[in-house]
PDB file of C-alpha atoms in Angstrom:
ATOM      1  CA  UNK A   1      14.228 -19.620  -4.442  1.00  0.00           C
ATOM      2  CA  UNK A   2      16.322 -17.642  -6.858  1.00  0.00           C
ATOM      3  CA  UNK A   3      17.524 -14.230  -5.719  1.00  0.00           C
ATOM      4  CA  UNK A   4      15.241 -12.529  -8.246  1.00  0.00           C
ATOM      5  CA  UNK A   5      12.237 -14.185  -6.576  1.00  0.00           C
ATOM      6  CA  UNK A   6      13.267 -12.847  -3.171  1.00  0.00           C
ATOM      7  CA  UNK A   7      13.789  -9.251  -4.234  1.00  0.00           C
ATOM      8  CA  UNK A   8      11.181  -6.671  -5.152  1.00  0.00           C
ATOM      9  CA  UNK A   9      12.248  -4.792  -8.236  1.00  0.00           C
ATOM     10  CA  UNK A  10      11.363  -1.116  -8.300  1.00  0.00           C
ATOM     11  CA  UNK A  11       8.767  -0.198 -10.901  1.00  0.00           C
ATOM     12  CA  UNK A  12       7.391   2.974 -12.429  1.00  0.00           C
ATOM     13  CA  UNK A  13       4.316   2.703 -10.180  1.00  0.00           C
ATOM     14  CA  UNK A  14       3.860   5.480  -7.628  1.00  0.00           C
ATOM     15  CA  UNK A  15       5.921   4.930  -4.487  1.00  0.00           C
ATOM     16  CA  UNK A  16       2.738   4.469  -2.416  1.00  0.00           C
ATOM     17  CA  UNK A  17       1.610   1.605  -4.666  1.00  0.00           C
ATOM     18  CA  UNK A  18       5.033  -0.042  -4.416  1.00  0.00           C
ATOM     19  CA  UNK A  19       4.953   0.273  -0.627  1.00  0.00           C
ATOM     20  CA  UNK A  20       1.488  -1.306  -0.477  1.00  0.00           C
ATOM     21  CA  UNK A  21       2.718  -4.128  -2.712  1.00  0.00           C
ATOM     22  CA  UNK A  22       5.652  -4.696  -0.368  1.00  0.00           C
ATOM     23  CA  UNK A  23       3.364  -4.763   2.669  1.00  0.00           C
ATOM     24  CA  UNK A  24       1.013  -7.171   0.904  1.00  0.00           C
ATOM     25  CA  UNK A  25       3.491  -9.388  -0.914  1.00  0.00           C
ATOM     26  CA  UNK A  26       6.230  -9.564   1.676  1.00  0.00           C
ATOM     27  CA  UNK A  27       4.355  -9.384   4.944  1.00  0.00           C
ATOM     28  CA  UNK A  28       0.646 -10.154   4.520  1.00  0.00           C
ATOM     29  CA  UNK A  29       1.242 -13.021   2.066  1.00  0.00           C
ATOM     30  CA  UNK A  30       4.897 -14.095   2.209  1.00  0.00           C
ATOM     31  CA  UNK A  31       5.553 -13.963   5.941  1.00  0.00           C
ATOM     32  CA  UNK A  32       2.166 -15.460   6.833  1.00  0.00           C
ATOM     33  CA  UNK A  33       2.954 -18.333   4.463  1.00  0.00           C
ATOM     34  CA  UNK A  34       6.470 -18.733   5.883  1.00  0.00           C
ATOM     35  CA  UNK A  35       5.042 -18.944   9.402  1.00  0.00           C
ATOM     36  CA  UNK A  36       2.610 -21.665   8.311  1.00  0.00           C
ATOM     37  CA  UNK A  37       5.453 -23.608   6.695  1.00  0.00           C
ATOM     38  CA  UNK A  38       7.583 -23.400   9.822  1.00  0.00           C
ATOM     39  CA  UNK A  39       4.673 -24.653  11.903  1.00  0.00           C
ATOM     40  CA  UNK A  40       4.199 -27.495   9.439  1.00  0.00           C
ATOM     41  CA  UNK A  41       7.886 -28.400   9.573  1.00  0.00           C
ATOM     42  CA  UNK A  42       7.882 -28.300  13.369  1.00  0.00           C
ATOM     43  CA  UNK A  43       4.966 -30.742  13.435  1.00  0.00           C
ATOM     44  CA  UNK A  44       6.491 -33.003  10.769  1.00  0.00           C
ATOM     45  CA  UNK A  45      10.113 -33.514  11.810  1.00  0.00           C
ATOM     46  CA  UNK A  46      11.442 -35.545  14.749  1.00  0.00           C
ATOM     47  CA  UNK A  47      13.192 -34.110  17.793  1.00  0.00           C
ATOM     48  CA  UNK A  48      16.710 -32.958  16.923  1.00  0.00           C
ATOM     49  CA  UNK A  49      18.988 -29.965  17.233  1.00  0.00           C
ATOM     50  CA  UNK A  50      17.674 -28.767  13.886  1.00  0.00           C
ATOM     51  CA  UNK A  51      14.087 -28.967  15.162  1.00  0.00           C
ATOM     52  CA  UNK A  52      15.140 -26.848  18.133  1.00  0.00           C
ATOM     53  CA  UNK A  53      16.485 -24.250  15.686  1.00  0.00           C
ATOM     54  CA  UNK A  54      13.157 -24.272  13.834  1.00  0.00           C
ATOM     55  CA  UNK A  55      11.416 -23.733  17.150  1.00  0.00           C
ATOM     56  CA  UNK A  56      13.561 -20.659  17.835  1.00  0.00           C
ATOM     57  CA  UNK A  57      13.010 -19.278  14.341  1.00  0.00           C
ATOM     58  CA  UNK A  58       9.245 -19.672  14.599  1.00  0.00           C
ATOM     59  CA  UNK A  59       9.108 -17.314  17.577  1.00  0.00           C
ATOM     60  CA  UNK A  60      10.672 -14.573  15.460  1.00  0.00           C
ATOM     61  CA  UNK A  61       8.608 -15.479  12.402  1.00  0.00           C
ATOM     62  CA  UNK A  62       5.385 -15.153  14.415  1.00  0.00           C
ATOM     63  CA  UNK A  63       6.062 -11.417  14.658  1.00  0.00           C
ATOM     64  CA  UNK A  64       6.738 -11.241  10.922  1.00  0.00           C
ATOM     65  CA  UNK A  65       3.460 -13.044  10.225  1.00  0.00           C
ATOM     66  CA  UNK A  66       1.606 -10.554  12.405  1.00  0.00           C
ATOM     67  CA  UNK A  67       3.066  -7.362  10.904  1.00  0.00           C
ATOM     68  CA  UNK A  68       1.386  -7.414   7.471  1.00  0.00           C
ATOM     69  CA  UNK A  69      -2.213  -7.912   8.566  1.00  0.00           C
ATOM     70  CA  UNK A  70      -1.747  -5.530  11.519  1.00  0.00           C
ATOM     71  CA  UNK A  71      -0.266  -2.803   9.339  1.00  0.00           C
ATOM     72  CA  UNK A  72      -2.992  -3.239   6.728  1.00  0.00           C
ATOM     73  CA  UNK A  73      -5.632  -3.023   9.460  1.00  0.00           C
ATOM     74  CA  UNK A  74      -4.061   0.189  10.733  1.00  0.00           C
ATOM     75  CA  UNK A  75      -3.855   1.717   7.249  1.00  0.00           C
ATOM     76  CA  UNK A  76      -7.451   0.743   6.507  1.00  0.00           C
ATOM     77  CA  UNK A  77      -8.796   2.174   9.767  1.00  0.00           C
ATOM     78  CA  UNK A  78      -6.665   5.320  10.025  1.00  0.00           C
ATOM     79  CA  UNK A  79      -5.919   6.216   6.377  1.00  0.00           C
ATOM     80  CA  UNK A  80      -2.775   8.112   7.456  1.00  0.00           C
ATOM     81  CA  UNK A  81      -1.452  10.932   5.267  1.00  0.00           C
ATOM     82  CA  UNK A  82       1.832   9.086   4.688  1.00  0.00           C
ATOM     83  CA  UNK A  83       0.099   6.161   2.928  1.00  0.00           C
ATOM     84  CA  UNK A  84      -3.463   6.675   1.794  1.00  0.00           C
ATOM     85  CA  UNK A  85      -5.771   3.675   1.683  1.00  0.00           C
ATOM     86  CA  UNK A  86      -6.735   3.049  -1.964  1.00  0.00           C
ATOM     87  CA  UNK A  87      -9.898   1.158  -1.007  1.00  0.00           C
ATOM     88  CA  UNK A  88     -10.634  -2.414  -0.080  1.00  0.00           C
ATOM     89  CA  UNK A  89     -11.249  -3.521  -3.681  1.00  0.00           C
ATOM     90  CA  UNK A  90      -7.796  -2.319  -4.792  1.00  0.00           C
ATOM     91  CA  UNK A  91      -6.072  -4.046  -1.887  1.00  0.00           C
ATOM     92  CA  UNK A  92      -8.027  -7.276  -2.391  1.00  0.00           C
ATOM     93  CA  UNK A  93      -7.115  -7.292  -6.099  1.00  0.00           C
ATOM     94  CA  UNK A  94      -3.431  -6.760  -5.267  1.00  0.00           C
ATOM     95  CA  UNK A  95      -3.556  -9.458  -2.568  1.00  0.00           C
ATOM     96  CA  UNK A  96      -5.110 -11.928  -5.025  1.00  0.00           C
ATOM     97  CA  UNK A  97      -2.298 -11.169  -7.464  1.00  0.00           C
ATOM     98  CA  UNK A  98       0.374 -11.873  -4.836  1.00  0.00           C
ATOM     99  CA  UNK A  99      -1.360 -15.081  -3.776  1.00  0.00           C
ATOM    100  CA  UNK A 100      -1.646 -16.268  -7.385  1.00  0.00           C
ATOM    101  CA  UNK A 101       2.016 -15.491  -8.065  1.00  0.00           C
ATOM    102  CA  UNK A 102       3.114 -17.433  -4.999  1.00  0.00           C
ATOM    103  CA  UNK A 103       0.806 -20.351  -5.823  1.00  0.00           C
ATOM    104  CA  UNK A 104       2.445 -20.578  -9.255  1.00  0.00           C
ATOM    105  CA  UNK A 105       5.938 -20.945  -7.771  1.00  0.00           C
ATOM    106  CA  UNK A 106       7.577 -24.324  -7.717  1.00  0.00           C
ATOM    107  CA  UNK A 107       8.489 -24.604  -4.039  1.00  0.00           C
ATOM    108  CA  UNK A 108       9.864 -28.147  -4.246  1.00  0.00           C
ATOM    109  CA  UNK A 109      12.947 -29.068  -6.241  1.00  0.00           C
ATOM    110  CA  UNK A 110      12.482 -32.320  -8.212  1.00  0.00           C
ATOM    111  CA  UNK A 111      15.655 -33.836  -6.726  1.00  0.00           C
ATOM    112  CA  UNK A 112      14.383 -33.122  -3.210  1.00  0.00           C
ATOM    113  CA  UNK A 113      11.084 -34.837  -3.966  1.00  0.00           C
ATOM    114  CA  UNK A 114      12.995 -37.851  -5.323  1.00  0.00           C
ATOM    115  CA  UNK A 115      15.187 -37.936  -2.214  1.00  0.00           C
ATOM    116  CA  UNK A 116      12.104 -38.576  -0.086  1.00  0.00           C
ATOM    117  CA  UNK A 117      11.410 -41.721  -2.108  1.00  0.00           C
ATOM    118  CA  UNK A 118      14.489 -43.306  -0.467  1.00  0.00           C
ATOM    119  CA  UNK A 119      13.531 -44.212   3.140  1.00  0.00           C
ATOM    120  CA  UNK A 120      17.092 -43.811   4.489  1.00  0.00           C
ATOM    121  CA  UNK A 121      17.614 -40.476   2.800  1.00  0.00           C
ATOM    122  CA  UNK A 122      14.146 -39.344   3.873  1.00  0.00           C
ATOM    123  CA  UNK A 123      14.965 -40.161   7.506  1.00  0.00           C
ATOM    124  CA  UNK A 124      18.250 -38.241   7.249  1.00  0.00           C
ATOM    125  CA  UNK A 125      16.497 -35.212   5.748  1.00  0.00           C
ATOM    126  CA  UNK A 126      13.847 -35.307   8.459  1.00  0.00           C
ATOM    127  CA  UNK A 127      16.569 -35.419  11.124  1.00  0.00           C
ATOM    128  CA  UNK A 128      17.986 -32.248   9.539  1.00  0.00           C
ATOM    129  CA  UNK A 129      14.622 -30.517   9.956  1.00  0.00           C
ATOM    130  CA  UNK A 130      13.488 -30.931   6.346  1.00  0.00           C
ATOM    131  CA  UNK A 131       9.925 -32.264   6.110  1.00  0.00           C
ATOM    132  CA  UNK A 132       8.694 -34.474   3.248  1.00  0.00           C
ATOM    133  CA  UNK A 133       8.198 -32.573  -0.011  1.00  0.00           C
ATOM    134  CA  UNK A 134       4.619 -33.539  -0.864  1.00  0.00           C
ATOM    135  CA  UNK A 135       3.066 -32.523   2.457  1.00  0.00           C
ATOM    136  CA  UNK A 136       5.288 -29.402   2.492  1.00  0.00           C
ATOM    137  CA  UNK A 137       3.882 -28.278  -0.860  1.00  0.00           C
ATOM    138  CA  UNK A 138       0.362 -29.040   0.383  1.00  0.00           C
ATOM    139  CA  UNK A 139       1.025 -26.932   3.509  1.00  0.00           C
ATOM    140  CA  UNK A 140       2.300 -24.114   1.295  1.00  0.00           C
ATOM    141  CA  UNK A 141      -0.834 -24.103  -0.840  1.00  0.00           C
ATOM    142  CA  UNK A 142      -3.060 -24.452   2.238  1.00  0.00           C
ATOM    143  CA  UNK A 143      -1.362 -21.420   3.802  1.00  0.00           C
ATOM    144  CA  UNK A 144      -2.095 -19.386   0.685  1.00  0.00           C
ATOM    145  CA  UNK A 145      -5.708 -20.575   0.565  1.00  0.00           C
ATOM    146  CA  UNK A 146      -6.480 -20.406   4.301  1.00  0.00           C
ATOM    147  CA  UNK A 147      -3.917 -18.622   6.479  1.00  0.00           C
ATOM    148  CA  UNK A 148      -3.371 -15.604   4.237  1.00  0.00           C
ATOM    149  CA  UNK A 149      -7.118 -14.908   3.831  1.00  0.00           C
ATOM    150  CA  UNK A 150      -7.555 -15.267   7.617  1.00  0.00           C
ATOM    151  CA  UNK A 151      -4.788 -12.731   8.203  1.00  0.00           C
ATOM    152  CA  UNK A 152      -6.362 -10.335   5.740  1.00  0.00           C
ATOM    153  CA  UNK A 153      -9.743 -10.861   7.401  1.00  0.00           C
ATOM    154  CA  UNK A 154      -8.160  -9.681  10.674  1.00  0.00           C
ATOM    155  CA  UNK A 155      -7.357  -6.470   8.781  1.00  0.00           C
ATOM    156  CA  UNK A 156     -11.014  -6.214   7.742  1.00  0.00           C
ATOM    157  CA  UNK A 157     -10.467  -7.491   4.195  1.00  0.00           C
ATOM    158  CA  UNK A 158     -12.557 -10.242   2.616  1.00  0.00           C
ATOM    159  CA  UNK A 159     -10.987 -12.142  -0.278  1.00  0.00           C
ATOM    160  CA  UNK A 160     -14.261 -13.929  -1.018  1.00  0.00           C
ATOM    161  CA  UNK A 161     -14.784 -17.671  -1.350  1.00  0.00           C
ATOM    162  CA  UNK A 162     -11.447 -18.390  -3.091  1.00  0.00           C
ATOM    163  CA  UNK A 163      -8.495 -16.070  -3.460  1.00  0.00           C
TER     164      UNK A 163
END
């Protein structure tokens, strides 16, 4: 991803709204999706030193994937004075916006997808811990459609039939 896609630009919105967007976009959507992608990669690639690195990263990422839904659940239940809960409907609308924005991203470079068409190059990429592009994109979209709503449900939020 480009640097601009990985940074949250400050806006004129109230600081509380920007903080909620960071919690939603970075943790409740982004980190939950990243955790799902790491799990996918771990299942898809063969044993190697790179796979062992993925295995170590996933242990740290599991905490990241837990933080967003847990923090949202706390904010929803406690409504602390430092960050007032704007209501479930407002959070659900913001979450849907973050999910839609991530779903619109092109997570696979065309040259990477073409590389997997060459069996030798595909095997080399897999040995480096890089799973095939098509199933990776499918796992990404599945995480947005299934894992993120499940995480938000743990916080008491229902995105409805499709986010």
